[in-house]
């Protein structure tokens, strides 16, 4: 394949990932995190129960109507559903692009142990080629940035941005679209202005390194936080303030060549994640598609509903479909509070 075709392919995949009316489902919790979530709803955590939950997600009727891609975890992409199909095949047949989380987690940063740097570059080229063979079309790598007194440090921003850029370059070499995810965590007591300042610095560092590693911006998707008040802040910015600050920040630091921004929910409530996305999409045309890549904000209610019971599979799938419908509407600026109370269209 020529260099040119390769890039065309990456661009076509990236465009499909941020297609209008759809978003990306993050179902890539590590086995440990998934086990904690299962145990929290009273389900004994085993490879079988994790598999059953992930099969429930991927076999939700009409999932491809609202979901463009699903981020899988290593255990999941290597396993099969009860009828013997692999997860990448199940996704593809549902009209959903299969993706894979490839980082190996955030570890304490040398010299600044309260901050984290994401690991996983060693052997990544070989792993990406294997995932591509298994059907993965895109990948994900998450960097986490903490807001606190004296943090983030320049050292932390540079280390994480460099790793993200190295990862993205390796993905594109393998014909896989990288989701570049620098998450400024929302758990502090900081105000929205401080979040804007840190998000700006983070994205500047990331795009600087992406340029340095010659990553094609047209063949990637950005997965950032929205610009919000810290969860513990006494004063919470309004939905309108969040949209204004978020767009102002992204206009300053995200090149127009990036095809789409798939926001993470980062611990926002289900409704607020949809309201914020809806307001962002009601602010007129932007240089990029404004989409979503939610995990908990799509899956938490479904997991609560399921609780490991076969009888609850259909209601749990309906809960997931409902959240997917609401967020797909928000992604086009058509979400209303009324949708939350309405039953599904027959």
Tab-separated table of C-alpha atoms in Angstrom:
chain	number	residue	atom	x	y	z
A	1	UNK	CA	0.000	0.000	0.000
A	2	UNK	CA	1.408	3.382	-0.909
A	3	UNK	CA	1.910	6.073	1.678
A	4	UNK	CA	-0.929	8.046	0.094
A	5	UNK	CA	-3.478	5.203	0.205
A	6	UNK	CA	-2.547	4.495	3.772
A	7	UNK	CA	-3.355	8.054	4.793
A	8	UNK	CA	-6.582	8.021	2.827
A	9	UNK	CA	-7.583	4.890	4.713
A	10	UNK	CA	-6.751	6.505	8.081
A	11	UNK	CA	-8.738	9.592	7.120
A	12	UNK	CA	-11.760	7.527	6.033
A	13	UNK	CA	-11.707	5.575	9.303
A	14	UNK	CA	-11.320	8.731	11.413
A	15	UNK	CA	-14.225	10.355	9.552
A	16	UNK	CA	-16.402	7.278	10.184
A	17	UNK	CA	-15.503	7.366	13.890
A	18	UNK	CA	-16.845	10.923	14.210
A	19	UNK	CA	-19.733	10.540	11.745
A	20	UNK	CA	-22.793	12.723	12.441
A	21	UNK	CA	-25.452	11.253	14.730
A	22	UNK	CA	-23.127	8.728	16.396
A	23	UNK	CA	-20.406	8.474	19.021
A	24	UNK	CA	-17.776	6.092	20.340
A	25	UNK	CA	-18.497	3.641	23.147
A	26	UNK	CA	-15.629	3.153	25.591
A	27	UNK	CA	-15.918	-0.433	26.845
A	28	UNK	CA	-12.188	-0.785	27.468
A	29	UNK	CA	-11.944	-1.013	31.257
A	30	UNK	CA	-9.033	-3.232	32.250
A	31	UNK	CA	-9.995	-6.605	33.757
A	32	UNK	CA	-9.277	-5.199	37.235
A	33	UNK	CA	-11.470	-2.114	36.812
A	34	UNK	CA	-14.240	-4.146	35.166
A	35	UNK	CA	-14.140	-6.614	38.061
A	36	UNK	CA	-14.563	-3.777	40.588
A	37	UNK	CA	-17.570	-2.457	38.662
A	38	UNK	CA	-19.159	-5.916	38.522
A	39	UNK	CA	-18.585	-6.509	42.243
A	40	UNK	CA	-20.104	-3.090	42.994
A	41	UNK	CA	-23.429	-4.358	41.560
A	42	UNK	CA	-23.147	-7.747	43.267
A	43	UNK	CA	-21.798	-9.792	40.347
A	44	UNK	CA	-18.879	-12.140	41.153
A	45	UNK	CA	-16.001	-11.013	38.933
A	46	UNK	CA	-14.726	-13.740	36.617
A	47	UNK	CA	-13.601	-13.905	32.998
A	48	UNK	CA	-17.063	-15.383	32.278
A	49	UNK	CA	-19.010	-12.564	33.941
A	50	UNK	CA	-16.836	-9.934	32.255
A	51	UNK	CA	-17.472	-11.696	28.942
A	52	UNK	CA	-21.220	-11.915	29.558
A	53	UNK	CA	-21.394	-8.186	30.307
A	54	UNK	CA	-19.419	-7.282	27.207
A	55	UNK	CA	-21.543	-9.592	25.065
A	56	UNK	CA	-24.670	-7.851	26.412
A	57	UNK	CA	-23.218	-4.503	25.299
A	58	UNK	CA	-22.163	-5.603	21.833
A	59	UNK	CA	-25.363	-7.517	21.050
A	60	UNK	CA	-27.656	-4.606	21.985
A	61	UNK	CA	-30.167	-4.371	19.110
A	62	UNK	CA	-29.484	-1.515	16.659
A	63	UNK	CA	-26.364	-0.381	18.535
A	64	UNK	CA	-24.809	0.694	15.229
A	65	UNK	CA	-27.544	3.278	14.805
A	66	UNK	CA	-26.012	5.454	17.570
A	67	UNK	CA	-22.500	4.059	18.031
A	68	UNK	CA	-19.750	4.462	15.393
A	69	UNK	CA	-16.989	2.578	17.192
A	70	UNK	CA	-16.339	0.565	20.332
A	71	UNK	CA	-13.074	0.574	22.289
A	72	UNK	CA	-12.291	-2.968	23.433
A	73	UNK	CA	-9.791	-4.305	25.944
A	74	UNK	CA	-7.152	-6.959	25.139
A	75	UNK	CA	-9.107	-9.709	26.943
A	76	UNK	CA	-12.244	-8.818	24.983
A	77	UNK	CA	-10.811	-8.643	21.464
A	78	UNK	CA	-9.253	-12.090	22.064
A	79	UNK	CA	-12.498	-13.705	23.223
A	80	UNK	CA	-15.742	-14.832	21.611
A	81	UNK	CA	-19.443	-14.389	22.274
A	82	UNK	CA	-21.676	-17.391	22.966
A	83	UNK	CA	-22.364	-18.089	19.267
A	84	UNK	CA	-18.607	-18.353	18.643
A	85	UNK	CA	-17.996	-15.035	16.866
A	86	UNK	CA	-15.093	-12.855	17.983
A	87	UNK	CA	-15.908	-9.431	19.421
A	88	UNK	CA	-14.334	-7.547	16.502
A	89	UNK	CA	-16.587	-9.519	14.128
A	90	UNK	CA	-19.699	-8.896	16.273
A	91	UNK	CA	-18.928	-5.160	16.247
A	92	UNK	CA	-18.280	-5.053	12.494
A	93	UNK	CA	-21.513	-6.929	11.736
A	94	UNK	CA	-23.389	-4.408	13.900
A	95	UNK	CA	-21.923	-1.585	11.801
A	96	UNK	CA	-19.559	-0.545	14.602
A	97	UNK	CA	-15.799	-0.082	14.090
A	98	UNK	CA	-13.753	-2.191	16.541
A	99	UNK	CA	-10.993	-0.406	18.452
A	100	UNK	CA	-8.488	-1.402	21.124
A	101	UNK	CA	-6.981	0.209	24.205
A	102	UNK	CA	-3.195	-0.231	23.981
A	103	UNK	CA	-1.661	1.689	26.887
A	104	UNK	CA	-0.580	-0.288	29.958
A	105	UNK	CA	-1.710	2.241	32.542
A	106	UNK	CA	-0.675	5.446	34.277
A	107	UNK	CA	2.297	5.024	36.641
A	108	UNK	CA	3.909	7.508	39.071
A	109	UNK	CA	6.160	9.970	37.243
A	110	UNK	CA	9.821	9.777	38.264
A	111	UNK	CA	10.730	12.915	40.197
A	112	UNK	CA	7.081	13.931	40.686
A	113	UNK	CA	5.370	10.874	42.206
A	114	UNK	CA	2.007	12.611	42.739
A	115	UNK	CA	1.711	12.884	38.952
A	116	UNK	CA	1.306	10.088	36.430
A	117	UNK	CA	2.820	9.144	33.090
A	118	UNK	CA	1.205	6.533	30.865
A	119	UNK	CA	3.283	3.499	29.895
A	120	UNK	CA	3.011	0.998	27.042
A	121	UNK	CA	5.426	1.959	24.239
A	122	UNK	CA	7.654	-1.114	24.606
A	123	UNK	CA	6.579	-3.752	22.088
A	124	UNK	CA	3.722	-1.532	20.901
A	125	UNK	CA	4.607	-1.835	17.193
A	126	UNK	CA	4.226	-5.645	17.360
A	127	UNK	CA	1.021	-5.442	19.403
A	128	UNK	CA	-0.536	-2.986	16.959
A	129	UNK	CA	0.220	-5.271	14.022
A	130	UNK	CA	-1.405	-8.159	15.887
A	131	UNK	CA	-4.489	-6.083	16.764
A	132	UNK	CA	-4.774	-4.939	13.136
A	133	UNK	CA	-4.799	-8.623	12.086
A	134	UNK	CA	-7.578	-9.210	14.646
A	135	UNK	CA	-9.668	-6.474	13.011
A	136	UNK	CA	-8.939	-3.395	15.139
A	137	UNK	CA	-9.372	-0.206	13.105
A	138	UNK	CA	-8.423	2.306	15.779
A	139	UNK	CA	-6.669	2.420	19.138
A	140	UNK	CA	-6.732	4.432	22.343
A	141	UNK	CA	-4.083	5.714	24.770
A	142	UNK	CA	-5.062	7.772	27.828
A	143	UNK	CA	-2.865	10.269	29.621
A	144	UNK	CA	-4.090	11.632	32.965
A	145	UNK	CA	-3.313	15.159	34.135
A	146	UNK	CA	-4.092	16.229	37.710
A	147	UNK	CA	-4.901	19.798	38.698
A	148	UNK	CA	-3.528	20.659	42.153
A	149	UNK	CA	-1.214	23.134	43.866
A	150	UNK	CA	1.885	23.305	41.635
A	151	UNK	CA	0.477	20.662	39.259
A	152	UNK	CA	0.605	19.780	36.481
A	153	UNK	CA	4.334	20.323	36.116
A	154	UNK	CA	5.881	21.015	32.715
A	155	UNK	CA	7.722	17.717	33.165
A	156	UNK	CA	4.404	15.848	33.478
A	157	UNK	CA	2.860	17.561	30.440
A	158	UNK	CA	5.920	16.904	28.287
A	159	UNK	CA	6.306	13.252	29.325
A	160	UNK	CA	2.652	12.454	28.623
A	161	UNK	CA	2.504	14.439	25.379
A	162	UNK	CA	5.635	12.722	24.089
A	163	UNK	CA	4.285	9.248	24.880
A	164	UNK	CA	0.940	10.073	23.220
A	165	UNK	CA	2.740	11.275	20.083
A	166	UNK	CA	5.001	8.214	19.905
A	167	UNK	CA	1.927	5.981	20.302
A	168	UNK	CA	0.014	7.908	17.609
A	169	UNK	CA	2.879	7.626	15.120
A	170	UNK	CA	3.127	3.855	15.684
A	171	UNK	CA	-0.650	3.501	15.206
A	172	UNK	CA	-0.628	5.325	11.897
A	173	UNK	CA	2.314	3.240	10.701
A	174	UNK	CA	0.160	0.146	11.388
A	175	UNK	CA	-2.860	1.603	9.529
A	176	UNK	CA	-4.735	2.149	12.812
A	177	UNK	CA	-6.322	5.497	13.731
A	178	UNK	CA	-5.072	6.745	17.101
A	179	UNK	CA	-7.493	8.217	19.605
A	180	UNK	CA	-5.298	10.718	21.441
A	181	UNK	CA	-6.713	11.070	24.963
A	182	UNK	CA	-5.156	13.659	27.278
A	183	UNK	CA	-7.572	13.791	30.216
A	184	UNK	CA	-7.366	16.703	32.614
A	185	UNK	CA	-9.133	15.147	35.599
A	186	UNK	CA	-12.194	16.929	36.992
A	187	UNK	CA	-11.905	15.772	40.605
A	188	UNK	CA	-10.284	18.898	42.111
A	189	UNK	CA	-11.857	21.908	43.815
A	190	UNK	CA	-10.533	24.223	41.075
A	191	UNK	CA	-12.757	26.673	39.219
A	192	UNK	CA	-13.457	26.507	35.480
A	193	UNK	CA	-10.795	29.148	34.694
A	194	UNK	CA	-8.081	26.935	36.174
A	195	UNK	CA	-9.384	23.977	34.144
A	196	UNK	CA	-9.232	26.136	31.008
A	197	UNK	CA	-5.640	27.160	31.761
A	198	UNK	CA	-4.493	23.561	32.342
A	199	UNK	CA	-6.429	22.148	29.381
A	200	UNK	CA	-4.858	24.804	27.136
A	201	UNK	CA	-1.337	23.979	28.355
A	202	UNK	CA	-2.002	20.241	27.988
A	203	UNK	CA	-3.321	20.469	24.419
A	204	UNK	CA	-0.505	22.839	23.387
A	205	UNK	CA	2.041	20.290	24.621
A	206	UNK	CA	0.212	17.414	22.898
A	207	UNK	CA	-0.082	19.083	19.469
A	208	UNK	CA	3.509	20.273	19.664
A	209	UNK	CA	4.683	16.669	20.188
A	210	UNK	CA	2.306	15.278	17.542
A	211	UNK	CA	3.922	17.661	15.038
A	212	UNK	CA	7.353	16.603	16.263
A	213	UNK	CA	6.535	12.937	15.608
A	214	UNK	CA	5.008	13.758	12.194
A	215	UNK	CA	1.583	12.431	13.099
A	216	UNK	CA	-1.057	13.067	10.430
A	217	UNK	CA	-3.710	15.186	12.139
A	218	UNK	CA	-6.285	14.188	9.500
A	219	UNK	CA	-5.868	10.551	10.545
A	220	UNK	CA	-6.469	10.871	14.289
A	221	UNK	CA	-9.309	11.622	16.715
A	222	UNK	CA	-8.845	13.780	19.831
A	223	UNK	CA	-10.520	12.554	23.044
A	224	UNK	CA	-10.242	15.384	25.574
A	225	UNK	CA	-12.034	16.548	28.685
A	226	UNK	CA	-14.544	19.359	28.487
A	227	UNK	CA	-13.562	22.575	30.280
A	228	UNK	CA	-15.515	22.295	33.548
A	229	UNK	CA	-15.454	23.315	37.189
A	230	UNK	CA	-13.671	20.773	39.409
A	231	UNK	CA	-16.167	18.292	40.890
A	232	UNK	CA	-15.393	19.596	44.403
A	233	UNK	CA	-15.611	23.288	43.458
A	234	UNK	CA	-18.208	25.178	45.526
A	235	UNK	CA	-19.364	27.076	42.434
A	236	UNK	CA	-20.262	24.897	39.410
A	237	UNK	CA	-20.166	26.569	35.992
A	238	UNK	CA	-23.438	26.470	34.031
A	239	UNK	CA	-23.956	24.414	30.879
A	240	UNK	CA	-23.624	27.626	28.838
A	241	UNK	CA	-20.372	28.608	30.573
A	242	UNK	CA	-18.920	25.138	29.991
A	243	UNK	CA	-19.712	25.285	26.256
A	244	UNK	CA	-18.250	28.795	25.911
A	245	UNK	CA	-15.018	27.991	27.774
A	246	UNK	CA	-14.611	24.630	26.015
A	247	UNK	CA	-15.015	26.074	22.508
A	248	UNK	CA	-12.807	29.079	23.289
A	249	UNK	CA	-10.042	26.734	24.478
A	250	UNK	CA	-10.287	24.369	21.521
A	251	UNK	CA	-10.351	27.200	18.978
A	252	UNK	CA	-7.034	28.343	20.411
A	253	UNK	CA	-5.186	25.057	20.484
A	254	UNK	CA	-6.725	22.357	18.280
A	255	UNK	CA	-5.810	22.579	14.573
A	256	UNK	CA	-8.707	22.560	12.125
A	257	UNK	CA	-7.141	19.571	10.343
A	258	UNK	CA	-8.268	17.272	13.184
A	259	UNK	CA	-11.486	15.674	11.856
A	260	UNK	CA	-13.235	15.303	15.160
A	261	UNK	CA	-13.207	15.763	18.894
A	262	UNK	CA	-14.839	12.923	20.846
A	263	UNK	CA	-15.269	14.255	24.367
A	264	UNK	CA	-14.846	11.985	27.374
A	265	UNK	CA	-17.438	12.163	30.162
A	266	UNK	CA	-14.866	12.022	32.980
A	267	UNK	CA	-17.319	11.292	35.771
A	268	UNK	CA	-20.102	13.724	34.768
A	269	UNK	CA	-23.619	12.485	35.452
A	270	UNK	CA	-25.430	10.829	32.530
A	271	UNK	CA	-27.680	13.837	31.967
A	272	UNK	CA	-25.005	16.505	32.334
A	273	UNK	CA	-22.685	14.726	29.870
A	274	UNK	CA	-25.538	14.842	27.322
A	275	UNK	CA	-26.529	18.455	28.141
A	276	UNK	CA	-22.971	19.738	27.752
A	277	UNK	CA	-22.489	17.916	24.444
A	278	UNK	CA	-25.836	19.212	23.183
A	279	UNK	CA	-24.954	22.821	24.030
A	280	UNK	CA	-21.554	22.479	22.301
A	281	UNK	CA	-23.311	21.291	19.150
A	282	UNK	CA	-25.810	24.147	19.305
A	283	UNK	CA	-23.105	26.792	18.954
A	284	UNK	CA	-22.969	26.739	15.153
A	285	UNK	CA	-20.483	25.171	12.761
A	286	UNK	CA	-17.044	24.338	14.135
A	287	UNK	CA	-13.835	23.254	12.369
A	288	UNK	CA	-14.229	19.737	13.806
A	289	UNK	CA	-17.048	17.284	14.417
A	290	UNK	CA	-17.995	17.455	18.125
A	291	UNK	CA	-18.775	13.931	19.248
A	292	UNK	CA	-18.576	11.763	22.361
A	293	UNK	CA	-16.573	8.797	23.586
A	294	UNK	CA	-18.311	7.874	26.819
A	295	UNK	CA	-17.883	4.881	29.094
A	296	UNK	CA	-19.737	5.237	32.380
A	297	UNK	CA	-22.132	7.869	30.958
A	298	UNK	CA	-23.363	5.178	28.518
A	299	UNK	CA	-22.899	1.985	30.550
A	300	UNK	CA	-23.408	2.622	34.280
A	301	UNK	CA	-27.222	2.474	34.227
A	302	UNK	CA	-27.176	-0.660	32.074
A	303	UNK	CA	-24.778	-2.407	34.480
A	304	UNK	CA	-26.988	-1.461	37.465
A	305	UNK	CA	-30.001	-2.849	35.585
A	306	UNK	CA	-28.320	-6.127	34.594
A	307	UNK	CA	-26.698	-7.200	37.887
A	308	UNK	CA	-25.668	-10.494	36.279
A	309	UNK	CA	-29.231	-11.792	35.798
A	310	UNK	CA	-30.223	-13.376	32.477
A	311	UNK	CA	-33.754	-12.012	32.930
A	312	UNK	CA	-32.330	-8.482	33.006
A	313	UNK	CA	-30.368	-8.649	29.744
A	314	UNK	CA	-33.108	-7.065	27.608
A	315	UNK	CA	-33.883	-4.225	30.090
A	316	UNK	CA	-30.140	-3.557	30.487
A	317	UNK	CA	-29.718	-3.388	26.702
A	318	UNK	CA	-32.675	-0.998	26.565
A	319	UNK	CA	-30.989	1.189	29.225
A	320	UNK	CA	-27.820	1.288	27.101
A	321	UNK	CA	-29.799	1.993	23.909
A	322	UNK	CA	-31.590	4.835	25.710
A	323	UNK	CA	-28.309	6.502	26.778
A	324	UNK	CA	-26.854	5.955	23.297
A	325	UNK	CA	-29.967	7.547	21.718
A	326	UNK	CA	-29.811	10.549	24.071
A	327	UNK	CA	-26.114	11.172	23.423
A	328	UNK	CA	-26.455	10.634	19.673
A	329	UNK	CA	-29.188	13.301	19.735
A	330	UNK	CA	-26.928	15.607	21.801
A	331	UNK	CA	-24.144	15.065	19.302
A	332	UNK	CA	-26.439	16.712	16.741
A	333	UNK	CA	-27.797	19.382	19.118
A	334	UNK	CA	-31.215	17.689	19.315
A	335	UNK	CA	-31.224	16.436	22.908
A	336	UNK	CA	-33.971	17.569	25.301
A	337	UNK	CA	-34.716	16.738	28.940
A	338	UNK	CA	-38.008	15.328	27.646
A	339	UNK	CA	-36.087	12.533	25.861
A	340	UNK	CA	-35.018	11.223	29.267
A	341	UNK	CA	-38.614	10.467	30.198
A	342	UNK	CA	-39.865	9.246	26.847
A	343	UNK	CA	-40.012	5.547	26.083
A	344	UNK	CA	-38.104	4.351	23.068
A	345	UNK	CA	-39.711	5.012	19.695
A	346	UNK	CA	-41.341	1.737	18.655
